[in-house]
mmCIF file of C-alpha atoms in Angstrom:
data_model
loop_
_atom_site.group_PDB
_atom_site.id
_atom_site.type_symbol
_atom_site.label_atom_id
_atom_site.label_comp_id
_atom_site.label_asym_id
_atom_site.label_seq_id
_atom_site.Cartn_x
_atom_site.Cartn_y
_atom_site.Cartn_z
ATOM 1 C CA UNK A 1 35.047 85.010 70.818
ATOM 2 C CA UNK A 2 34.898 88.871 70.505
ATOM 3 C CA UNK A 3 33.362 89.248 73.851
ATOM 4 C CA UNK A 4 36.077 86.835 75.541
ATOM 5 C CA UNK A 5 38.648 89.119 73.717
ATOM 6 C CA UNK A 6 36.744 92.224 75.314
ATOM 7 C CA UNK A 7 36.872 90.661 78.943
ATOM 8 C CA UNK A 8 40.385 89.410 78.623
ATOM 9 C CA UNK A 9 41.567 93.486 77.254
ATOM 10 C CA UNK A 10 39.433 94.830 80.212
ATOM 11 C CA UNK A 11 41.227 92.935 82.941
ATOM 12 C CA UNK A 12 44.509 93.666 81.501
ATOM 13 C CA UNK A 13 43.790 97.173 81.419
ATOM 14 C CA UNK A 14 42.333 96.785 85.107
ATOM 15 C CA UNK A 15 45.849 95.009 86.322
ATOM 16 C CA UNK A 16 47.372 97.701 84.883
ATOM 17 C CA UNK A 17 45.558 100.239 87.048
ATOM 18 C CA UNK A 18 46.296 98.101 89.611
ATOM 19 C CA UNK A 19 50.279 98.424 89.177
ATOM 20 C CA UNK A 20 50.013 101.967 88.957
ATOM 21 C CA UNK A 21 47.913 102.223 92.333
ATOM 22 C CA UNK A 22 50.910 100.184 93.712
ATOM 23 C CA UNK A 23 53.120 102.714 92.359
ATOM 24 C CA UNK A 24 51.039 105.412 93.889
ATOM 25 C CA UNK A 25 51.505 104.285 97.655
ATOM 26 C CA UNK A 26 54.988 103.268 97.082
ATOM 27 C CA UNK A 27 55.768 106.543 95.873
ATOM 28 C CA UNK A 28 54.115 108.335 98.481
ATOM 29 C CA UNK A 29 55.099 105.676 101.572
ATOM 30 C CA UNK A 30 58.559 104.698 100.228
ATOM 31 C CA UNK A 31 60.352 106.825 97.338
ATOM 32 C CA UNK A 32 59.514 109.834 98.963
ATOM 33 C CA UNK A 33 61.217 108.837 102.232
ATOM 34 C CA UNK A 34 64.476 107.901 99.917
ATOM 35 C CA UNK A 35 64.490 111.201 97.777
ATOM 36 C CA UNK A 36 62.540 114.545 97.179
ATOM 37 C CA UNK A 37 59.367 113.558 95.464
ATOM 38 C CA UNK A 38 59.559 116.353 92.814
ATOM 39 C CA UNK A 39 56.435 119.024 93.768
ATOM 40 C CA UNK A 40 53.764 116.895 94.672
ATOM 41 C CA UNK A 41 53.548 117.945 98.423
ATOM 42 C CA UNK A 42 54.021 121.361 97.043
ATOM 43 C CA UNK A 43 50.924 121.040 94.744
ATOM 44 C CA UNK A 44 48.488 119.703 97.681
ATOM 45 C CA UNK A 45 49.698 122.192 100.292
ATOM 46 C CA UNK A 46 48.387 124.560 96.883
ATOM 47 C CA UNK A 47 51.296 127.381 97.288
ATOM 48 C CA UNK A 48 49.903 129.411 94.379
ATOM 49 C CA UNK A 49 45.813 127.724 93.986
ATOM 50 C CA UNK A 50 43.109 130.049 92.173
ATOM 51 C CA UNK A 51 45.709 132.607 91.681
ATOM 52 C CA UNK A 52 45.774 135.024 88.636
ATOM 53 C CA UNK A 53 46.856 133.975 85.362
ATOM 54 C CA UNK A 54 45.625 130.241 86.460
ATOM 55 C CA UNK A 55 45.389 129.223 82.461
ATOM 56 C CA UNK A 56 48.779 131.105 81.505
ATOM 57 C CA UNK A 57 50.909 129.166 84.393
ATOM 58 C CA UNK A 58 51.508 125.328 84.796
ATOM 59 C CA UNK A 59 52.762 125.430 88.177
ATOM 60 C CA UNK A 60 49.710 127.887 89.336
ATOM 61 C CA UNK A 61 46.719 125.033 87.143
ATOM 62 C CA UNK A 62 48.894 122.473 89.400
ATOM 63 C CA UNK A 63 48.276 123.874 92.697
ATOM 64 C CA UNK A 64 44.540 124.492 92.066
ATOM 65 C CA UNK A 65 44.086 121.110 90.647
ATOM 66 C CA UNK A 66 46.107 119.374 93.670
ATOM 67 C CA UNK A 67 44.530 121.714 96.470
ATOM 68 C CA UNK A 68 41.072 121.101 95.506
ATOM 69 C CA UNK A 69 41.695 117.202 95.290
ATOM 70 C CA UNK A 70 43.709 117.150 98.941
ATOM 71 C CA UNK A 71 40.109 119.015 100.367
ATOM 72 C CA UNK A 72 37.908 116.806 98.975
ATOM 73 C CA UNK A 73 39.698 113.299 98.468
ATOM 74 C CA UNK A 74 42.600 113.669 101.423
ATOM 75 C CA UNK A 75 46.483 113.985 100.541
ATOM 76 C CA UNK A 76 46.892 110.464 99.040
ATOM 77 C CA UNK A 77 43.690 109.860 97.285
ATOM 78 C CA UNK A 78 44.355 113.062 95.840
ATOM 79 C CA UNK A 79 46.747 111.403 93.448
ATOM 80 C CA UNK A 80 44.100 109.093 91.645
ATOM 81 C CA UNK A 81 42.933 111.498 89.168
ATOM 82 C CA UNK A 82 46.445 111.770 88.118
ATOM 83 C CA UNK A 83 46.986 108.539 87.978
ATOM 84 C CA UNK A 84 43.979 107.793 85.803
ATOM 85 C CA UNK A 85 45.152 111.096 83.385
ATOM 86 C CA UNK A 86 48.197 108.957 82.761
ATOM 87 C CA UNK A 87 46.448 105.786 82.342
ATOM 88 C CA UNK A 88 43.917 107.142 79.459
ATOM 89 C CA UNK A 89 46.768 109.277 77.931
ATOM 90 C CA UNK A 90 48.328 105.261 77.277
ATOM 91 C CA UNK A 91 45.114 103.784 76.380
ATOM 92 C CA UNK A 92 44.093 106.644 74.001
ATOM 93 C CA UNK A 93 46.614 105.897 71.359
ATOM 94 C CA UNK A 94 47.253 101.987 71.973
ATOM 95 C CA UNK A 95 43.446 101.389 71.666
ATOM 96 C CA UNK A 96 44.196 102.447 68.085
ATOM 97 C CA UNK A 97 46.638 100.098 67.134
ATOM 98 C CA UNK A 98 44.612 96.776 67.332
ATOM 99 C CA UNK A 99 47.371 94.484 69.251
ATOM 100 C CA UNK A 100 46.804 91.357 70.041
ATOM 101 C CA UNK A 101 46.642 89.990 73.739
ATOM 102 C CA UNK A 102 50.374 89.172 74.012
ATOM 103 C CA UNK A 103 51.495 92.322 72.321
ATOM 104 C CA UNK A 104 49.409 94.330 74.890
ATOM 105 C CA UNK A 105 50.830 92.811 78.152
ATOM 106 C CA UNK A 106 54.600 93.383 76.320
ATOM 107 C CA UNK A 107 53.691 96.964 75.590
ATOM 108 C CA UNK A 108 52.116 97.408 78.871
ATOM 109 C CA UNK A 109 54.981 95.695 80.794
ATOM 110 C CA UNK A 110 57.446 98.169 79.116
ATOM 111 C CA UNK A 111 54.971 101.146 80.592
ATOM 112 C CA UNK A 112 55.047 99.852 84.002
ATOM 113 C CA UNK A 113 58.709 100.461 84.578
ATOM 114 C CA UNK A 114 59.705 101.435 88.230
ATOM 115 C CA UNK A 115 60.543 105.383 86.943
ATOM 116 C CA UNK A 116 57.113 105.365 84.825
ATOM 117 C CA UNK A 117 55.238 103.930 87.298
ATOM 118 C CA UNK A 118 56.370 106.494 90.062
ATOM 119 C CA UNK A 119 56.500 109.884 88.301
ATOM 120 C CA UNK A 120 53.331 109.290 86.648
ATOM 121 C CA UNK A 121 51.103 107.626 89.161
ATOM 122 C CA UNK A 122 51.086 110.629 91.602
ATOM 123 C CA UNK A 123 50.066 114.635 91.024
ATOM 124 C CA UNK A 124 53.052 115.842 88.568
ATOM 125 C CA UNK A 125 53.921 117.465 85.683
ATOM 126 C CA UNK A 126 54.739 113.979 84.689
ATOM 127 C CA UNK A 127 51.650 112.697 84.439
ATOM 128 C CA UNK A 128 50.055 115.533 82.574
ATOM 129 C CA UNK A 129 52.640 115.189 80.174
ATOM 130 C CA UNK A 130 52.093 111.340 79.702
ATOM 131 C CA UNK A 131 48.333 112.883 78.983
ATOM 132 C CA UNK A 132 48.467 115.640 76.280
ATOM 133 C CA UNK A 133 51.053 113.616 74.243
ATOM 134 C CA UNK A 134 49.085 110.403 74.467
ATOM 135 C CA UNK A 135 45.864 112.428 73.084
ATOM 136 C CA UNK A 136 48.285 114.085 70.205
ATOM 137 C CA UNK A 137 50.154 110.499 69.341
ATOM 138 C CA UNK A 138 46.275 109.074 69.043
ATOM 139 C CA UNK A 139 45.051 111.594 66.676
ATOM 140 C CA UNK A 140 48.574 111.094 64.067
ATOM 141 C CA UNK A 141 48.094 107.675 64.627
ATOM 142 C CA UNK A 142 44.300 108.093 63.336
ATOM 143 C CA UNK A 143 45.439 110.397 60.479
ATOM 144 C CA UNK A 144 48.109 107.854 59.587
ATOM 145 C CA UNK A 145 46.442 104.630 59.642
ATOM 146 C CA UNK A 146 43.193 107.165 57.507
ATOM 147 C CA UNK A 147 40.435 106.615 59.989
ATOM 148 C CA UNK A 148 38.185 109.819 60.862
ATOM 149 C CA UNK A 149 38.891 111.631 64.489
ATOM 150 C CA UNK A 150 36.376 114.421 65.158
ATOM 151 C CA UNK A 151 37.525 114.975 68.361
ATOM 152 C CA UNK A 152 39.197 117.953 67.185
ATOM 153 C CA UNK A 153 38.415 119.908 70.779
ATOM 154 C CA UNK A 154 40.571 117.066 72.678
ATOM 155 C CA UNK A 155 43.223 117.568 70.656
ATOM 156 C CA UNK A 156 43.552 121.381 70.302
ATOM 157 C CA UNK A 157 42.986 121.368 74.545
ATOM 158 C CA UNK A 158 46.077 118.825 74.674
ATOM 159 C CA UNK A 159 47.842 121.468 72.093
ATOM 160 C CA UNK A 160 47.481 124.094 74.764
ATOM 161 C CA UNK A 161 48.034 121.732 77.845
ATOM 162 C CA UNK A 162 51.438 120.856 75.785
ATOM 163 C CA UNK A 163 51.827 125.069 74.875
ATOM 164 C CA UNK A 164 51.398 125.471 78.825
ATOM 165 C CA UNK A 165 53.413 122.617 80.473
ATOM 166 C CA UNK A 166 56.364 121.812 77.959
ATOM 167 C CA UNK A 167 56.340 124.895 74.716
ATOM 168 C CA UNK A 168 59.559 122.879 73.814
ATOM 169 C CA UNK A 169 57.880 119.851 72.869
ATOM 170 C CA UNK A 170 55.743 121.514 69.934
ATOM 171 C CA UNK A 171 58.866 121.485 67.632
ATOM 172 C CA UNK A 172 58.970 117.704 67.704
ATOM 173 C CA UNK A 173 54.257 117.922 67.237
ATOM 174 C CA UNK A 174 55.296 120.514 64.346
ATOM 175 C CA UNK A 175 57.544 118.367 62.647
ATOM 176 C CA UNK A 176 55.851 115.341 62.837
ATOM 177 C CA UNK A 177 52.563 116.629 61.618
ATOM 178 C CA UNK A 178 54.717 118.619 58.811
ATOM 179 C CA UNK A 179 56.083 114.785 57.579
ATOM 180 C CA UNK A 180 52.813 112.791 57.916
ATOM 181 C CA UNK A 181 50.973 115.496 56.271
ATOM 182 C CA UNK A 182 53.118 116.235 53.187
ATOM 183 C CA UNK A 183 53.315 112.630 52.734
ATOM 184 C CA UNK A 184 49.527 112.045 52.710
ATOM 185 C CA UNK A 185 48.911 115.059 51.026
ATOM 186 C CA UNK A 186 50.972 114.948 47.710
ATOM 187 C CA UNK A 187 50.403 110.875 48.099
ATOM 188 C CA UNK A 188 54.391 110.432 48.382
ATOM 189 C CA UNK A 189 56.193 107.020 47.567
ATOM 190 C CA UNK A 190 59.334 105.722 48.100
ATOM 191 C CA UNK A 191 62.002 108.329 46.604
ATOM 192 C CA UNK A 192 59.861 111.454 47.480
ATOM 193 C CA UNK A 193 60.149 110.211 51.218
ATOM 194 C CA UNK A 194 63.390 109.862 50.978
ATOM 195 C CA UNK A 195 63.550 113.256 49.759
ATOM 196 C CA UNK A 196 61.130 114.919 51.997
ATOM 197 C CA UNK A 197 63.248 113.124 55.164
ATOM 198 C CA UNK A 198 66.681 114.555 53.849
ATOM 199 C CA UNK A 199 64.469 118.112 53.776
ATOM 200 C CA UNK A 200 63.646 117.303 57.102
ATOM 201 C CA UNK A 201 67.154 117.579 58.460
ATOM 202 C CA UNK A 202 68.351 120.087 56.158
ATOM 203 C CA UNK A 203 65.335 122.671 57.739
ATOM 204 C CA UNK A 204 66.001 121.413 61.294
ATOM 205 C CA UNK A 205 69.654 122.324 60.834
ATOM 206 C CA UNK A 206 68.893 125.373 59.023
ATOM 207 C CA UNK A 207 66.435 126.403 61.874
ATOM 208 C CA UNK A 208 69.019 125.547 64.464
ATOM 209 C CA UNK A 209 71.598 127.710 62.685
ATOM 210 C CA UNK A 210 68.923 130.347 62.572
ATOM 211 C CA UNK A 211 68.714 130.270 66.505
ATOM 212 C CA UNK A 212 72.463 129.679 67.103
ATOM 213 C CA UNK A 213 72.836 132.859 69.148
ATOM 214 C CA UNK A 214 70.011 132.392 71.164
ATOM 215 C CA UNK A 215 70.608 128.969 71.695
ATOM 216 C CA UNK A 216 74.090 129.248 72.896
ATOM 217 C CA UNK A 217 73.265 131.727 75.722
ATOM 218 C CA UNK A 218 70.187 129.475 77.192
ATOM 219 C CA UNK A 219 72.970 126.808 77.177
ATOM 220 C CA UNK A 220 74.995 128.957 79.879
ATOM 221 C CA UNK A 221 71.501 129.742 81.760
ATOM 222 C CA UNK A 222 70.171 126.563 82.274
ATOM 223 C CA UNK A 223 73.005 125.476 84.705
ATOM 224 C CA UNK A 224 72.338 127.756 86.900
ATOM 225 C CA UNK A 225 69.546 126.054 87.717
ATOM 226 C CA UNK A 226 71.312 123.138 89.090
ATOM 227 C CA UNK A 227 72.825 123.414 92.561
ATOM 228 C CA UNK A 228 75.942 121.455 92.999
ATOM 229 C CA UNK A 229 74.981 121.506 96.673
ATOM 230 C CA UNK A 230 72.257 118.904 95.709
ATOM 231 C CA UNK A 231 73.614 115.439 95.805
ATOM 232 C CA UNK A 232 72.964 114.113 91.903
ATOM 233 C CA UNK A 233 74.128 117.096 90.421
ATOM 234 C CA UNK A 234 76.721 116.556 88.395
ATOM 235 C CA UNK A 235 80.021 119.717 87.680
ATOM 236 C CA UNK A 236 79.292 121.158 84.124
ATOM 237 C CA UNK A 237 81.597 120.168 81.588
ATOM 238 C CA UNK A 238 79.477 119.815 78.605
ATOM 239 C CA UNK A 239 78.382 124.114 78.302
ATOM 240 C CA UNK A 240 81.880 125.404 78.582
ATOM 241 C CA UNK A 241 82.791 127.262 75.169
ATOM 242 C CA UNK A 242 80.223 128.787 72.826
ATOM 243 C CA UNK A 243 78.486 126.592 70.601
ATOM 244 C CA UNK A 244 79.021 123.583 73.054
ATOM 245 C CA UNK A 245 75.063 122.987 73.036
ATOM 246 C CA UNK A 246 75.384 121.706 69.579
ATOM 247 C CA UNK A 247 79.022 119.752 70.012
ATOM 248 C CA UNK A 248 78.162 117.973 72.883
ATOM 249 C CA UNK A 249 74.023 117.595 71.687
ATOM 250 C CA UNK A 250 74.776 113.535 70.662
ATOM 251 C CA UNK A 251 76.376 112.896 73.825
ATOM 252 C CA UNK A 252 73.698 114.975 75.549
ATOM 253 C CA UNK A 253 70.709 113.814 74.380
ATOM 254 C CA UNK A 254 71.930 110.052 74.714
ATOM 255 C CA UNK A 255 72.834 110.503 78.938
ATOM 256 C CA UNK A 256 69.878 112.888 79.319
ATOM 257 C CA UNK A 257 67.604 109.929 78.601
ATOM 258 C CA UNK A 258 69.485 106.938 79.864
ATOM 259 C CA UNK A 259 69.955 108.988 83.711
ATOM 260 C CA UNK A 260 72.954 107.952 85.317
ATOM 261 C CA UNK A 261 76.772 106.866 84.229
ATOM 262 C CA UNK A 262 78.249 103.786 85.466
ATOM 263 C CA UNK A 263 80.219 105.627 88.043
ATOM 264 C CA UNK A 264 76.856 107.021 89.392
ATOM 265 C CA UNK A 265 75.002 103.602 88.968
ATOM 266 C CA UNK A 266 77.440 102.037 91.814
ATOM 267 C CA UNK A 267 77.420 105.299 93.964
ATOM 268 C CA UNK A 268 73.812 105.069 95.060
ATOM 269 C CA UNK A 269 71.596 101.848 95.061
ATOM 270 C CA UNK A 270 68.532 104.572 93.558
ATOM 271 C CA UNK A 271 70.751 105.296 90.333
ATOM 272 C CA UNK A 272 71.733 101.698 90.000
ATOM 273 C CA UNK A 273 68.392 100.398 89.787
ATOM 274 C CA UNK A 274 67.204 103.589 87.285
ATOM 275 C CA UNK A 275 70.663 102.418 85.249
ATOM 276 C CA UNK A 276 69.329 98.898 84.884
ATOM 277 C CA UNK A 277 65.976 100.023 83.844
ATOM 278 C CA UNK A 278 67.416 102.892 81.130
ATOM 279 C CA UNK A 279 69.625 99.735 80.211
ATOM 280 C CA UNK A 280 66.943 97.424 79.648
ATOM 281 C CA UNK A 281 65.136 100.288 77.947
ATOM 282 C CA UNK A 282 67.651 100.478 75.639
ATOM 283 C CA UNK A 283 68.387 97.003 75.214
ATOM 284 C CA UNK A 284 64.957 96.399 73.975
ATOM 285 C CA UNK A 285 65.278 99.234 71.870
ATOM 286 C CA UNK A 286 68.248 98.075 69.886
ATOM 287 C CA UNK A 287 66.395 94.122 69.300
ATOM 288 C CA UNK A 288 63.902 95.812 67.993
ATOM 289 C CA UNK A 289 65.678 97.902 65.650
ATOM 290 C CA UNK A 290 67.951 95.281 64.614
ATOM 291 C CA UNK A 291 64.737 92.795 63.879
ATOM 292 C CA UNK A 292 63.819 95.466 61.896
ATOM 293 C CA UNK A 293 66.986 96.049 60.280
ATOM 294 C CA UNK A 294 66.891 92.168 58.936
ATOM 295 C CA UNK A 295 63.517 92.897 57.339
ATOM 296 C CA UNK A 296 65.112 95.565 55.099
ATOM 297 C CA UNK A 297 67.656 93.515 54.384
ATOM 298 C CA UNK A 298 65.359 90.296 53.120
ATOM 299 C CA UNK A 299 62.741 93.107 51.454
ATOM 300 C CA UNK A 300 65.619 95.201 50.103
ATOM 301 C CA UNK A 301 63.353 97.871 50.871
ATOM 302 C CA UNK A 302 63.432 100.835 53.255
ATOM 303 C CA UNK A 303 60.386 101.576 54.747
ATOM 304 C CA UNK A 304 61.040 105.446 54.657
ATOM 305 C CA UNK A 305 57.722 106.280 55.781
ATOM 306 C CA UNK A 306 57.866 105.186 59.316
ATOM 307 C CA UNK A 307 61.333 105.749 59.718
ATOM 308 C CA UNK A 308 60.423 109.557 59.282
ATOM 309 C CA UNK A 309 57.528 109.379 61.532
ATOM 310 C CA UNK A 310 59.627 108.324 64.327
ATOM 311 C CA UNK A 311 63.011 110.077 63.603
ATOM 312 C CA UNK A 312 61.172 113.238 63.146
ATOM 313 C CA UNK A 313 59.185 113.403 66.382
ATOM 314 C CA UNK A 314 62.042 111.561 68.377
ATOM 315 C CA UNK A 315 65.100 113.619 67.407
ATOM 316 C CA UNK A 316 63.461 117.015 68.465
ATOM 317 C CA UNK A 317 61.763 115.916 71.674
ATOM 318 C CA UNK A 318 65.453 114.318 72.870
ATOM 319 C CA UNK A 319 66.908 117.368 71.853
ATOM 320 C CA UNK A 320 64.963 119.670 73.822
ATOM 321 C CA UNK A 321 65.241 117.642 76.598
ATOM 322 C CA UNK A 322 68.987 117.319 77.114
ATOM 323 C CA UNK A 323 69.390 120.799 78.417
ATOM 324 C CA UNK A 324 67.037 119.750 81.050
ATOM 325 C CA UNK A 325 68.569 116.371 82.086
ATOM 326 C CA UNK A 326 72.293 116.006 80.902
ATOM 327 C CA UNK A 327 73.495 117.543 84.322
ATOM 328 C CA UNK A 328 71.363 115.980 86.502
ATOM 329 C CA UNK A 329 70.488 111.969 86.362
ATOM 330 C CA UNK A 330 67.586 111.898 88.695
ATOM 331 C CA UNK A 331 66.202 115.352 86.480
ATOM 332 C CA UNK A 332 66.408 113.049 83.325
ATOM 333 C CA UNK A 333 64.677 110.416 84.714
ATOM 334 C CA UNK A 334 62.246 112.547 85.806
ATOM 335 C CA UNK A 335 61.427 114.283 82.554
ATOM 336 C CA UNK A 336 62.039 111.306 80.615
ATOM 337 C CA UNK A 337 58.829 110.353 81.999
ATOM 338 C CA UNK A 338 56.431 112.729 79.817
ATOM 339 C CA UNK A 339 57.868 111.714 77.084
ATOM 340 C CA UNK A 340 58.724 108.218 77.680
ATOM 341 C CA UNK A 341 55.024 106.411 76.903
ATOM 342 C CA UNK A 342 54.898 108.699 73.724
ATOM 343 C CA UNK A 343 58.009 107.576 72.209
ATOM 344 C CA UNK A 344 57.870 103.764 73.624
ATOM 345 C CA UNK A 345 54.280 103.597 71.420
ATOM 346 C CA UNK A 346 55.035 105.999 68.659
ATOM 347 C CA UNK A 347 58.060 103.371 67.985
ATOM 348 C CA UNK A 348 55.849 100.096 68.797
ATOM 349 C CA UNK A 349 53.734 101.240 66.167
ATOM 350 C CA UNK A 350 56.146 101.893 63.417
ATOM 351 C CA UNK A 351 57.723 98.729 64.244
ATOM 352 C CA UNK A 352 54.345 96.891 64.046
ATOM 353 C CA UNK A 353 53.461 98.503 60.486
ATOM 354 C CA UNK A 354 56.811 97.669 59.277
ATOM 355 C CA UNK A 355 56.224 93.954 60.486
ATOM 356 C CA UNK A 356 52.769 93.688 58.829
ATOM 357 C CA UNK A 357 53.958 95.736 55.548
ATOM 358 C CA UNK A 358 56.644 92.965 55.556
ATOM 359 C CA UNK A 359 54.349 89.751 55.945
ATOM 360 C CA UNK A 360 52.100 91.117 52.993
ATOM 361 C CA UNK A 361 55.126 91.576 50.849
ATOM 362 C CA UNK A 362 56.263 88.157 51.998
ATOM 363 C CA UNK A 363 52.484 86.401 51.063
ATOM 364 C CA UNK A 364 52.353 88.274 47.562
ATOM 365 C CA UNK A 365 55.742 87.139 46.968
ATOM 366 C CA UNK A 366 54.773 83.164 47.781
ATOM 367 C CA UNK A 367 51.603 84.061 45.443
ATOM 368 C CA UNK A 368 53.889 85.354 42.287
ATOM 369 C CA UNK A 369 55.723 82.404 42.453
ATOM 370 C CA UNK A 370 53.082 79.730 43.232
ATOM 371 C CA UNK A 371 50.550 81.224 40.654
ATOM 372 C CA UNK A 372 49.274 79.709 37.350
ATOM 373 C CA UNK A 373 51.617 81.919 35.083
ATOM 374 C CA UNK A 374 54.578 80.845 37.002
ATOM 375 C CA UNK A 375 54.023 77.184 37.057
#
């Protein structure tokens, strides 16, 4: 039974390789014909390969990586090893959360969306990203769940791999390991959750108010960055007085992940298809949340744990994102994608725990009432 288990697993793991192959030539045959295809032709044609201050520069690592592929494997085999950095930086932390058959082909179908399945099939950013945080979201979900993870070299390599390629995203690592830690640690219930979630946003506030200054004058930077000449690029109108990086930060966050507005969606057929997906995305999203809404209301319990897991590590990384996608839908998208698988399985496991902690409570509660006392 085990071993039919294993073989079924394996071949779903091998479709999935498949589909992101597919992605890989349609990227490179198709997308690219349709719309700039981020740096990856930059990367193979190796602009800046074995240059100095390779290990200080993400852009520099790229080029060596993607030059030395292009010589040996040719300009679209080049992209595999990419592709398969993606692929074990999704397997690393679901192997760890012992899903059945079903529950792996949903998760995996939700990871094999058109905008995942482009940016992080071919030699980007993208798919490094999709790499270091699946490594990181493996080892909390280890700590979490108590089992033993020596591979304390991995992890401190996909520390500096984050450190190089996106510095931002440690905030959300910090926090995250801060909550999961002080919970284990001091062995936490219910009401010192609570109150170590409320000091969770009362120390990200205070450390936003700390940075205010500097803050505010990256907020009038970053648009500089975005040429209006380029045809996605949307006027700025969210960074116009001082401060506007925290009025506008809901707003922000929210269209820097779902891409483009409605008025964009029926522009171009690209950002109509990207607003289905982000819809369907988000769709998903809110079924889930309300399923798990109706489980707190039959418990009457809050699971406060794994509501801080995932607010703590979501809120910062969509934070520090928005700057980077909120005037630009196809830049969102784009970015989104690091991020994306981390977030998607960092939630599917919270909502999983939740679901279990809820049957037990359910069985000891048909138990109580069924037992010899009670009769």
């Amino acid at each position: 039974m085990k071993i039919k288990l294993k073989c079924s697993v394996n071949k779903i793991w091998f479709t999935y390789f498949v589909v992101k192959f597919f992605y890989m030539l349609f990227a490179l045959f198709v997308y690219a014909k349709l719309t700039e295809l981020g740096d990856t032709f930059r990367y193979l044609a190796g602009a800046e390969a074995f240059g100095p201050g390779l290990w200080r520069d993400s852009t520099a690592l790229m080029d060596t990586f993607g030059y030395s592929f292009s010589l040996f494997l040719g300009p679209v085999l080049a992209n595999i090893p990419f592709l398969v950095l993606s692929i074990i930086g999704v397997y690393y932390p679901v192997s760890r959360l012992n899903l059945t058959k079903n529950q792996l082909i949903s998760l995996l179908t939700l990871l094999s969306l058109p905008s995942f399945g482009v940016w992080t099939s071919i030699i980007s950013k993208e798919a490094v990203g999709v790499f270091f945080l699946g490594v990181i979201l493996g080892f909390f979900i280890d700590y979490i769940k108590r089992k033993p993870n020596k591979r304390y070299f991995l992890v401190v390599f996909c520390v500096y791999l984050c450190a190089l390629f996106k510095p931002q995203y440690l905030a959300a690592i910090a926090a995250l390991f801060t909550f999961v830690f002080i919970s284990r640690k001091f062995a936490l219930r219910g009401f010192g959750k609570t109150v170590l979630l409320i000091l969770f946003f009362v120390f990200s506030f205070f450390a936003l108010y700390l940075f205010r200054n500097e803050i505010n004058e990256l907020s009038f930077i970053i648009p500089l960055h975005f040429s209006l000449d380029a045809g996605s690029t949307r006027e700025n109108t969210i960074w116009v007085n001082d401060f506007d990086v925290f009025r506008n930060a809901p707003y922000g966050m929210f269209i820097a992940f779902f891409g483009p507005t409605v008025s964009e969606a029926l522009s171009k057929p690209t950002h109509l298809l990207v607003f289905i997906e982000s819809a369907i995305i988000i769709g998903i999203f809110l079924f889930a949340l309300l399923q798990l809404l109706m489980v707190t209301i039959n418990t009457g319990r809050l699971n406060v744990f794994f509501v801080g897991v995932f607010l703590t590590a979501s809120l910062w990384i969509l934070f520090v994102h928005y700057p980077f996608g909120a005037l630009n839908p196809g830049s969102a998208i784009r970015y989104r994608e690091n991020f994306y698988a981390f977030l998607v399985i960092l939630f599917y496991f919270c909502y999983i725990e939740v679901k279990q902690n809820y049957f037990h409570y359910r069985l000891e509660k048909y138990q109580h009432r069924h037992s010899p006392k009670n009769l």
